[in-house]
């Protein structure tokens, strides 16, 4: 009896060692047969009681050998077959296939125009100055020579902070002029891009928030001619090398004399008539020689220094450039609208 069962176990061991495992299904069958809860080795351990006492130990060792061989074989093939599975899924990968396109953002039309304007002035030595949007009335109005009773200060036109008569959302980037003059010594040559706010009824043509670029140049002997030439350079960089400009007398409390600058846009079609109100000229910016009172208010001696300043709106230029007819589209952040400007820098 004993030697018979010994032969049987040796038989199992050699079958187990020779048996091929082809795939994960075979491996699972192998696991159930040799390592599962009702595996053959377990049943054989139950036979120990029938073995002659002097061979019990030998039989136990043989069974342990079978058990270890089964475990080893199982882990060995498991590694190989699962590795194959990964390799197989790798084989399905075409590394040269084009990738799913990533949707990248696009620049906002206002940023596109702002950046162009900044680069044009940077090329002739203007430095970008950025300042706060929440201002006090001194920098926004008083320093800029705007009298206490000026209608622009009215609640109707200016957003004041809650319960405040002095803190407000800046109504123009000219407040940056005051901030810079108070903190820097001439020569000063800055442009200040940024957002401004006015209490306007929102329509297709006007909004309560928009962007401006302010320019300020102060030094000894700066003249109106310098301003004219700077602005002509700007117009030709922005609107083409043959652009013509004209300056019309105007009024701002902070410049004297003051002017508004137009660029010749042309009258080639119906749109041009509408956009330029039939004149062919397009109003682009306000400008002038910095009023001596402003220099004095900000601690600069008007007997020694002179300067010019200008301020222009961005939205209208962006709208002209991209044929946008409703200013509100620039603030809605509708990606279907914004996507149209992808690729424009
Ligand atoms: N601040 C003026 C405006 O908001 C523009 C301006 C700036 C005019 C500087 C003259 C000089 O309309």
mmCIF file of C-alpha atoms and ligand atoms in Angstrom:
data_model
loop_
_atom_site.group_PDB
_atom_site.id
_atom_site.type_symbol
_atom_site.label_atom_id
_atom_site.label_comp_id
_atom_site.label_asym_id
_atom_site.label_seq_id
_atom_site.Cartn_x
_atom_site.Cartn_y
_atom_site.Cartn_z
ATOM 1 C CA UNK A 1 0.000 0.000 0.000
ATOM 2 C CA UNK A 2 2.699 2.459 1.058
ATOM 3 C CA UNK A 3 4.892 2.142 -2.020
ATOM 4 C CA UNK A 4 1.839 2.385 -4.275
ATOM 5 C CA UNK A 5 0.884 5.725 -2.857
ATOM 6 C CA UNK A 6 4.489 6.892 -3.001
ATOM 7 C CA UNK A 7 4.506 6.105 -6.727
ATOM 8 C CA UNK A 8 1.250 7.978 -7.169
ATOM 9 C CA UNK A 9 2.669 11.114 -5.524
ATOM 10 C CA UNK A 10 5.890 10.883 -7.541
ATOM 11 C CA UNK A 11 3.676 10.596 -10.629
ATOM 12 C CA UNK A 12 1.794 13.737 -9.676
ATOM 13 C CA UNK A 13 5.066 15.550 -9.131
ATOM 14 C CA UNK A 14 6.433 14.681 -12.567
ATOM 15 C CA UNK A 15 3.129 15.504 -14.342
ATOM 16 C CA UNK A 16 3.015 18.765 -12.453
ATOM 17 C CA UNK A 17 6.570 19.562 -13.501
ATOM 18 C CA UNK A 18 6.025 18.709 -17.143
ATOM 19 C CA UNK A 19 2.553 20.104 -17.607
ATOM 20 C CA UNK A 20 2.449 23.082 -20.026
ATOM 21 C CA UNK A 21 0.631 26.215 -19.049
ATOM 22 C CA UNK A 22 -0.384 28.035 -22.208
ATOM 23 C CA UNK A 23 -2.527 30.894 -21.024
ATOM 24 C CA UNK A 24 -4.191 32.466 -18.034
ATOM 25 C CA UNK A 25 -7.124 30.049 -18.285
ATOM 26 C CA UNK A 26 -4.773 27.048 -17.987
ATOM 27 C CA UNK A 27 -3.052 28.785 -15.101
ATOM 28 C CA UNK A 28 -6.349 29.163 -13.239
ATOM 29 C CA UNK A 29 -7.145 25.467 -13.816
ATOM 30 C CA UNK A 30 -3.687 24.601 -12.467
ATOM 31 C CA UNK A 31 -4.273 26.763 -9.399
ATOM 32 C CA UNK A 32 -7.606 25.054 -8.653
ATOM 33 C CA UNK A 33 -6.074 21.608 -9.136
ATOM 34 C CA UNK A 34 -2.949 22.029 -7.012
ATOM 35 C CA UNK A 35 -3.481 25.073 -4.784
ATOM 36 C CA UNK A 36 -7.251 25.538 -4.522
ATOM 37 C CA UNK A 37 -9.291 24.734 -1.418
ATOM 38 C CA UNK A 38 -9.976 21.165 -2.615
ATOM 39 C CA UNK A 39 -6.618 20.520 -4.248
ATOM 40 C CA UNK A 40 -5.119 17.038 -4.802
ATOM 41 C CA UNK A 41 -2.183 17.619 -2.474
ATOM 42 C CA UNK A 42 -4.519 18.338 0.416
ATOM 43 C CA UNK A 43 -6.329 15.042 -0.121
ATOM 44 C CA UNK A 44 -2.994 13.256 -0.155
ATOM 45 C CA UNK A 45 -2.005 14.869 3.162
ATOM 46 C CA UNK A 46 -5.164 13.150 4.482
ATOM 47 C CA UNK A 47 -3.571 9.798 3.533
ATOM 48 C CA UNK A 48 -0.692 10.209 6.040
ATOM 49 C CA UNK A 49 -2.598 8.235 8.636
ATOM 50 C CA UNK A 50 -2.543 5.154 6.361
ATOM 51 C CA UNK A 51 1.214 5.236 5.868
ATOM 52 C CA UNK A 52 3.483 2.955 7.840
ATOM 53 C CA UNK A 53 4.917 4.824 10.798
ATOM 54 C CA UNK A 54 8.531 4.528 9.677
ATOM 55 C CA UNK A 55 7.746 6.148 6.283
ATOM 56 C CA UNK A 56 5.335 8.869 7.505
ATOM 57 C CA UNK A 57 8.124 11.479 7.619
ATOM 58 C CA UNK A 58 9.353 10.626 4.130
ATOM 59 C CA UNK A 59 5.806 10.855 2.801
ATOM 60 C CA UNK A 60 5.282 14.255 4.414
ATOM 61 C CA UNK A 61 8.502 15.544 2.875
ATOM 62 C CA UNK A 62 7.458 14.268 -0.542
ATOM 63 C CA UNK A 63 4.094 15.983 -0.298
ATOM 64 C CA UNK A 64 5.793 19.226 0.756
ATOM 65 C CA UNK A 65 8.016 18.902 -2.273
ATOM 66 C CA UNK A 66 4.919 18.587 -4.475
ATOM 67 C CA UNK A 67 3.286 21.549 -2.765
ATOM 68 C CA UNK A 68 6.372 23.770 -3.143
ATOM 69 C CA UNK A 69 6.785 22.747 -6.783
ATOM 70 C CA UNK A 70 3.142 23.634 -7.461
ATOM 71 C CA UNK A 71 3.499 27.037 -5.761
ATOM 72 C CA UNK A 72 6.721 27.830 -7.542
ATOM 73 C CA UNK A 73 5.341 26.830 -10.896
ATOM 74 C CA UNK A 74 2.233 28.890 -10.317
ATOM 75 C CA UNK A 75 4.079 32.138 -9.458
ATOM 76 C CA UNK A 76 6.584 31.577 -12.238
ATOM 77 C CA UNK A 77 3.901 31.221 -14.938
ATOM 78 C CA UNK A 78 1.708 33.909 -13.480
ATOM 79 C CA UNK A 79 4.525 36.403 -13.940
ATOM 80 C CA UNK A 80 5.178 35.284 -17.468
ATOM 81 C CA UNK A 81 1.552 35.187 -18.588
ATOM 82 C CA UNK A 82 0.529 38.483 -17.013
ATOM 83 C CA UNK A 83 3.630 40.082 -18.493
ATOM 84 C CA UNK A 84 2.523 38.725 -21.860
ATOM 85 C CA UNK A 85 -0.829 40.335 -21.390
ATOM 86 C CA UNK A 86 0.790 43.728 -20.916
ATOM 87 C CA UNK A 87 3.047 43.084 -23.865
ATOM 88 C CA UNK A 88 0.036 42.116 -25.940
ATOM 89 C CA UNK A 89 -1.814 45.311 -25.073
ATOM 90 C CA UNK A 90 1.377 47.224 -25.916
ATOM 91 C CA UNK A 91 1.318 45.589 -29.301
ATOM 92 C CA UNK A 92 -2.031 47.285 -29.964
ATOM 93 C CA UNK A 93 -0.479 50.682 -29.337
ATOM 94 C CA UNK A 94 0.486 52.594 -32.441
ATOM 95 C CA UNK A 95 2.988 55.067 -31.093
ATOM 96 C CA UNK A 96 3.137 56.884 -34.402
ATOM 97 C CA UNK A 97 -0.629 57.577 -34.481
ATOM 98 C CA UNK A 98 -1.530 61.284 -34.294
ATOM 99 C CA UNK A 99 -2.692 62.273 -30.810
ATOM 100 C CA UNK A 100 -6.104 63.586 -29.935
ATOM 101 C CA UNK A 101 -5.733 67.352 -30.344
ATOM 102 C CA UNK A 102 -5.556 69.293 -27.090
ATOM 103 C CA UNK A 103 -7.865 72.239 -27.034
ATOM 104 C CA UNK A 104 -5.679 75.195 -26.208
ATOM 105 C CA UNK A 105 -6.994 78.589 -25.265
ATOM 106 C CA UNK A 106 -6.818 81.636 -27.458
ATOM 107 C CA UNK A 107 -5.926 85.208 -26.741
ATOM 108 C CA UNK A 108 -8.752 87.575 -26.009
ATOM 109 C CA UNK A 109 -9.162 90.210 -28.759
ATOM 110 C CA UNK A 110 -8.632 92.948 -26.162
ATOM 111 C CA UNK A 111 -5.321 91.364 -25.104
ATOM 112 C CA UNK A 112 -4.257 91.049 -28.731
ATOM 113 C CA UNK A 113 -4.676 94.803 -29.305
ATOM 114 C CA UNK A 114 -3.239 95.705 -25.891
ATOM 115 C CA UNK A 115 -0.102 93.676 -26.561
ATOM 116 C CA UNK A 116 0.358 95.239 -29.984
ATOM 117 C CA UNK A 117 0.068 98.737 -28.524
ATOM 118 C CA UNK A 118 2.465 97.896 -25.688
ATOM 119 C CA UNK A 119 5.055 96.539 -28.127
ATOM 120 C CA UNK A 120 4.809 99.587 -30.371
ATOM 121 C CA UNK A 121 5.582 101.939 -27.483
ATOM 122 C CA UNK A 122 8.172 99.653 -25.914
ATOM 123 C CA UNK A 123 10.191 99.917 -29.115
ATOM 124 C CA UNK A 124 10.644 103.650 -28.519
ATOM 125 C CA UNK A 125 11.541 103.342 -24.864
ATOM 126 C CA UNK A 126 8.233 103.497 -23.006
ATOM 127 C CA UNK A 127 8.083 101.283 -19.930
ATOM 128 C CA UNK A 128 4.887 99.552 -18.808
ATOM 129 C CA UNK A 129 3.499 100.807 -15.495
ATOM 130 C CA UNK A 130 0.613 98.985 -13.862
ATOM 131 C CA UNK A 131 -1.376 100.443 -11.029
ATOM 132 C CA UNK A 132 -4.452 99.822 -8.904
ATOM 133 C CA UNK A 133 -8.013 99.776 -10.217
ATOM 134 C CA UNK A 134 -9.467 100.829 -6.857
ATOM 135 C CA UNK A 135 -8.315 104.425 -6.527
ATOM 136 C CA UNK A 136 -8.892 107.403 -4.337
ATOM 137 C CA UNK A 137 -10.423 110.597 -5.655
ATOM 138 C CA UNK A 138 -7.146 112.458 -5.189
ATOM 139 C CA UNK A 139 -5.242 110.397 -7.763
ATOM 140 C CA UNK A 140 -8.204 109.970 -10.086
ATOM 141 C CA UNK A 141 -9.504 113.555 -10.004
ATOM 142 C CA UNK A 142 -7.845 116.121 -7.729
ATOM 143 C CA UNK A 143 -4.232 115.543 -8.768
ATOM 144 C CA UNK A 144 -5.434 115.513 -12.363
ATOM 145 C CA UNK A 145 -6.684 119.081 -11.983
ATOM 146 C CA UNK A 146 -10.334 118.040 -12.040
ATOM 147 C CA UNK A 147 -12.292 120.515 -9.871
ATOM 148 C CA UNK A 148 -14.491 119.425 -6.957
ATOM 149 C CA UNK A 149 -17.635 120.281 -8.858
ATOM 150 C CA UNK A 150 -16.652 118.589 -12.112
ATOM 151 C CA UNK A 151 -19.518 116.477 -13.471
ATOM 152 C CA UNK A 152 -17.218 113.451 -13.973
ATOM 153 C CA UNK A 153 -17.038 113.102 -10.165
ATOM 154 C CA UNK A 154 -20.781 112.647 -10.012
ATOM 155 C CA UNK A 155 -22.172 109.381 -8.665
ATOM 156 C CA UNK A 156 -23.947 109.170 -12.005
ATOM 157 C CA UNK A 157 -20.608 108.705 -13.766
ATOM 158 C CA UNK A 158 -18.297 107.174 -11.184
ATOM 159 C CA UNK A 159 -18.586 103.961 -9.182
ATOM 160 C CA UNK A 160 -17.742 104.774 -5.566
ATOM 161 C CA UNK A 161 -17.054 101.994 -3.099
ATOM 162 C CA UNK A 162 -19.907 101.251 -0.738
ATOM 163 C CA UNK A 163 -20.315 103.956 1.909
ATOM 164 C CA UNK A 164 -17.336 105.898 0.586
ATOM 165 C CA UNK A 165 -17.076 109.312 -1.004
ATOM 166 C CA UNK A 166 -13.356 109.028 -1.674
ATOM 167 C CA UNK A 167 -12.701 105.467 -2.784
ATOM 168 C CA UNK A 168 -13.715 104.600 -6.291
ATOM 169 C CA UNK A 169 -13.076 102.419 -9.309
ATOM 170 C CA UNK A 170 -10.752 104.468 -11.495
ATOM 171 C CA UNK A 171 -12.583 106.156 -14.350
ATOM 172 C CA UNK A 172 -9.461 106.483 -16.501
ATOM 173 C CA UNK A 173 -5.853 105.305 -16.506
ATOM 174 C CA UNK A 174 -4.799 108.944 -16.036
ATOM 175 C CA UNK A 175 -4.734 108.169 -12.286
ATOM 176 C CA UNK A 176 -1.538 106.217 -13.046
ATOM 177 C CA UNK A 177 0.068 109.492 -14.209
ATOM 178 C CA UNK A 178 -0.346 110.864 -10.695
ATOM 179 C CA UNK A 179 0.940 107.661 -9.050
ATOM 180 C CA UNK A 180 4.051 107.599 -11.244
ATOM 181 C CA UNK A 181 4.846 111.317 -10.962
ATOM 182 C CA UNK A 182 4.560 111.071 -7.176
ATOM 183 C CA UNK A 183 6.979 108.160 -7.007
ATOM 184 C CA UNK A 184 9.484 108.745 -9.824
ATOM 185 C CA UNK A 185 11.724 111.564 -10.923
ATOM 186 C CA UNK A 186 11.828 112.755 -14.558
ATOM 187 C CA UNK A 187 12.687 111.688 -17.150
ATOM 188 C CA UNK A 188 9.497 109.624 -17.063
ATOM 189 C CA UNK A 189 8.397 107.642 -20.086
ATOM 190 C CA UNK A 190 5.628 105.152 -19.300
ATOM 191 C CA UNK A 191 2.567 103.541 -20.766
ATOM 192 C CA UNK A 192 -0.120 102.252 -18.432
ATOM 193 C CA UNK A 193 -2.519 99.653 -19.788
ATOM 194 C CA UNK A 194 -5.468 98.645 -17.667
ATOM 195 C CA UNK A 195 -9.142 98.384 -16.909
ATOM 196 C CA UNK A 196 -11.322 101.386 -16.121
ATOM 197 C CA UNK A 197 -14.926 101.736 -14.983
ATOM 198 C CA UNK A 198 -17.715 104.184 -15.670
ATOM 199 C CA UNK A 199 -21.323 104.169 -14.664
ATOM 200 C CA UNK A 200 -22.689 103.861 -18.184
ATOM 201 C CA UNK A 201 -25.760 102.109 -19.439
ATOM 202 C CA UNK A 202 -24.595 98.913 -21.120
ATOM 203 C CA UNK A 203 -25.429 98.725 -24.808
ATOM 204 C CA UNK A 204 -23.859 97.389 -27.983
ATOM 205 C CA UNK A 205 -21.670 100.520 -28.082
ATOM 206 C CA UNK A 206 -20.772 101.207 -24.453
ATOM 207 C CA UNK A 207 -19.978 99.226 -21.336
ATOM 208 C CA UNK A 208 -19.411 100.025 -17.673
ATOM 209 C CA UNK A 209 -15.925 98.503 -17.838
ATOM 210 C CA UNK A 210 -13.346 98.841 -20.579
ATOM 211 C CA UNK A 211 -9.601 99.134 -21.133
ATOM 212 C CA UNK A 212 -7.341 102.089 -21.779
ATOM 213 C CA UNK A 213 -3.667 102.659 -22.433
ATOM 214 C CA UNK A 214 -2.245 105.813 -20.926
ATOM 215 C CA UNK A 215 1.025 107.350 -22.070
ATOM 216 C CA UNK A 216 3.155 109.865 -20.211
ATOM 217 C CA UNK A 217 6.453 111.469 -21.163
ATOM 218 C CA UNK A 218 8.082 114.063 -18.914
ATOM 219 C CA UNK A 219 11.517 115.556 -19.313
ATOM 220 C CA UNK A 220 13.251 118.862 -19.906
ATOM 221 C CA UNK A 221 12.150 120.468 -23.163
ATOM 222 C CA UNK A 222 9.424 117.996 -24.211
ATOM 223 C CA UNK A 223 7.250 119.756 -26.803
ATOM 224 C CA UNK A 224 3.937 119.397 -28.604
ATOM 225 C CA UNK A 225 5.948 118.452 -31.707
ATOM 226 C CA UNK A 226 7.443 115.487 -29.821
ATOM 227 C CA UNK A 227 3.943 114.343 -28.977
ATOM 228 C CA UNK A 228 2.750 114.694 -32.553
ATOM 229 C CA UNK A 229 5.648 112.675 -33.893
ATOM 230 C CA UNK A 230 5.244 109.957 -31.239
ATOM 231 C CA UNK A 231 1.563 109.612 -32.065
ATOM 232 C CA UNK A 232 2.209 109.585 -35.817
ATOM 233 C CA UNK A 233 4.736 106.786 -35.275
ATOM 234 C CA UNK A 234 2.117 104.912 -33.257
ATOM 235 C CA UNK A 235 -0.604 105.351 -35.896
ATOM 236 C CA UNK A 236 1.678 104.131 -38.686
ATOM 237 C CA UNK A 237 2.809 101.062 -36.714
ATOM 238 C CA UNK A 238 -0.757 100.255 -35.755
ATOM 239 C CA UNK A 239 -2.744 101.183 -38.872
ATOM 240 C CA UNK A 240 -0.202 100.862 -41.664
ATOM 241 C CA UNK A 241 2.850 102.825 -42.897
ATOM 242 C CA UNK A 242 0.815 105.273 -44.978
ATOM 243 C CA UNK A 243 -1.601 106.224 -42.213
ATOM 244 C CA UNK A 244 -2.405 109.895 -41.776
ATOM 245 C CA UNK A 245 -3.395 111.516 -38.499
ATOM 246 C CA UNK A 246 -5.049 114.790 -37.579
ATOM 247 C CA UNK A 247 -5.239 116.565 -34.233
ATOM 248 C CA UNK A 248 -8.398 118.428 -33.304
ATOM 249 C CA UNK A 249 -8.416 120.937 -30.433
ATOM 250 C CA UNK A 250 -10.223 119.545 -27.397
ATOM 251 C CA UNK A 251 -10.386 119.933 -23.631
ATOM 252 C CA UNK A 252 -9.235 117.814 -20.704
ATOM 253 C CA UNK A 253 -8.692 119.274 -17.227
ATOM 254 C CA UNK A 254 -5.238 117.660 -16.998
ATOM 255 C CA UNK A 255 -3.718 118.787 -20.307
ATOM 256 C CA UNK A 256 -3.192 122.216 -21.846
ATOM 257 C CA UNK A 257 -3.420 122.474 -24.778
ATOM 258 C CA UNK A 258 -5.505 119.348 -25.370
ATOM 259 C CA UNK A 259 -6.362 117.524 -28.556
ATOM 260 C CA UNK A 260 -8.090 114.493 -29.947
ATOM 261 C CA UNK A 261 -6.318 112.438 -32.544
ATOM 262 C CA UNK A 262 -8.018 110.886 -35.564
ATOM 263 C CA UNK A 263 -6.578 108.336 -37.949
ATOM 264 C CA UNK A 264 -7.679 108.342 -41.589
ATOM 265 C CA UNK A 265 -9.677 105.178 -42.068
ATOM 266 C CA UNK A 266 -11.022 105.729 -45.576
ATOM 267 C CA UNK A 267 -14.479 105.810 -47.152
ATOM 268 C CA UNK A 268 -14.471 102.772 -49.378
ATOM 269 C CA UNK A 269 -17.741 101.180 -48.448
ATOM 270 C CA UNK A 270 -20.940 101.645 -46.514
ATOM 271 C CA UNK A 271 -19.374 100.336 -43.311
ATOM 272 C CA UNK A 272 -16.651 102.984 -43.501
ATOM 273 C CA UNK A 273 -19.321 105.703 -43.728
ATOM 274 C CA UNK A 274 -21.082 104.295 -40.695
ATOM 275 C CA UNK A 275 -17.921 103.785 -38.620
ATOM 276 C CA UNK A 276 -16.469 107.229 -39.384
ATOM 277 C CA UNK A 277 -19.817 109.032 -39.413
ATOM 278 C CA UNK A 278 -19.221 109.933 -43.042
ATOM 279 C CA UNK A 279 -15.922 111.745 -42.446
ATOM 280 C CA UNK A 280 -13.424 108.973 -43.192
ATOM 281 C CA UNK A 281 -11.627 109.884 -39.926
ATOM 282 C CA UNK A 282 -11.621 107.727 -36.844
ATOM 283 C CA UNK A 283 -11.153 109.137 -33.346
ATOM 284 C CA UNK A 284 -8.477 107.114 -31.556
ATOM 285 C CA UNK A 285 -7.260 109.002 -28.508
ATOM 286 C CA UNK A 286 -7.153 112.085 -26.318
ATOM 287 C CA UNK A 287 -3.871 113.846 -25.656
ATOM 288 C CA UNK A 288 -2.148 117.071 -24.702
ATOM 289 C CA UNK A 289 0.683 118.767 -22.861
ATOM 290 C CA UNK A 290 0.570 117.914 -19.161
ATOM 291 C CA UNK A 291 -1.063 120.866 -17.395
ATOM 292 C CA UNK A 292 1.440 122.712 -15.140
ATOM 293 C CA UNK A 293 -1.069 122.340 -12.280
ATOM 294 C CA UNK A 294 -0.825 118.556 -12.591
ATOM 295 C CA UNK A 295 2.978 118.691 -12.457
ATOM 296 C CA UNK A 296 2.789 120.939 -9.384
ATOM 297 C CA UNK A 297 0.207 118.699 -7.669
ATOM 298 C CA UNK A 298 2.552 115.758 -8.100
ATOM 299 C CA UNK A 299 5.741 117.482 -6.960
ATOM 300 C CA UNK A 300 7.366 118.188 -10.324
ATOM 301 C CA UNK A 301 8.580 121.723 -11.076
ATOM 302 C CA UNK A 302 6.714 122.989 -14.178
ATOM 303 C CA UNK A 303 9.395 125.671 -14.643
ATOM 304 C CA UNK A 304 11.946 122.919 -15.295
ATOM 305 C CA UNK A 305 9.961 120.083 -16.844
ATOM 306 C CA UNK A 306 7.302 119.726 -19.478
ATOM 307 C CA UNK A 307 5.568 116.640 -20.764
ATOM 308 C CA UNK A 308 2.819 115.162 -22.843
ATOM 309 C CA UNK A 309 0.179 112.575 -22.067
ATOM 310 C CA UNK A 310 -2.320 110.574 -24.051
ATOM 311 C CA UNK A 311 -5.023 108.041 -23.357
ATOM 312 C CA UNK A 312 -6.783 105.667 -25.703
ATOM 313 C CA UNK A 313 -9.577 103.130 -25.480
ATOM 314 C CA UNK A 314 -8.844 99.547 -26.471
ATOM 315 C CA UNK A 315 -12.236 97.985 -27.068
ATOM 316 C CA UNK A 316 -13.128 100.167 -30.025
ATOM 317 C CA UNK A 317 -9.801 99.439 -31.695
ATOM 318 C CA UNK A 318 -10.296 95.695 -31.109
ATOM 319 C CA UNK A 319 -13.799 95.919 -32.535
ATOM 320 C CA UNK A 320 -12.594 97.744 -35.650
ATOM 321 C CA UNK A 321 -9.759 95.335 -36.197
ATOM 322 C CA UNK A 322 -11.901 92.226 -35.881
ATOM 323 C CA UNK A 323 -15.204 93.604 -37.178
ATOM 324 C CA UNK A 324 -16.950 93.035 -33.841
ATOM 325 C CA UNK A 325 -20.243 94.919 -33.744
ATOM 326 C CA UNK A 326 -21.311 94.479 -30.117
ATOM 327 C CA UNK A 327 -18.956 95.522 -27.280
ATOM 328 C CA UNK A 328 -20.735 93.153 -24.874
ATOM 329 C CA UNK A 329 -19.242 90.181 -26.676
ATOM 330 C CA UNK A 330 -15.856 91.246 -25.332
ATOM 331 C CA UNK A 331 -17.001 90.678 -21.744
ATOM 332 C CA UNK A 332 -19.164 87.572 -22.002
ATOM 333 C CA UNK A 333 -16.321 85.088 -22.370
ATOM 334 C CA UNK A 334 -18.358 82.880 -24.657
ATOM 335 C CA UNK A 335 -15.783 80.391 -25.903
ATOM 336 C CA UNK A 336 -17.552 80.074 -29.273
ATOM 337 C CA UNK A 337 -16.786 83.767 -29.801
ATOM 338 C CA UNK A 338 -13.283 83.702 -28.310
ATOM 339 C CA UNK A 339 -12.229 80.574 -30.225
ATOM 340 C CA UNK A 340 -12.301 82.613 -33.431
ATOM 341 C CA UNK A 341 -9.164 84.418 -32.324
ATOM 342 C CA UNK A 342 -7.027 81.340 -31.732
ATOM 343 C CA UNK A 343 -3.735 81.623 -33.536
ATOM 344 C CA UNK A 344 -3.820 85.427 -33.486
ATOM 345 C CA UNK A 345 -1.057 86.795 -31.283
HETATM 346 N N1 LIG B 1 -8.187 110.318 -19.576
HETATM 347 C C1 LIG B 1 -8.786 110.741 -20.799
HETATM 348 C C2 LIG B 1 -10.050 109.920 -21.020
HETATM 349 O O1 LIG B 1 -10.334 109.055 -20.257
HETATM 350 C C3 LIG B 1 -7.854 110.542 -21.972
HETATM 351 C C4 LIG B 1 -6.619 111.409 -21.909
HETATM 352 C C5 LIG B 1 -5.484 110.934 -21.319
HETATM 353 C C6 LIG B 1 -6.601 112.669 -22.479
HETATM 354 C C7 LIG B 1 -4.342 111.700 -21.252
HETATM 355 C C8 LIG B 1 -5.469 113.445 -22.426
HETATM 356 C C9 LIG B 1 -4.348 112.945 -21.828
HETATM 357 O O2 LIG B 1 -10.775 110.143 -21.961
#
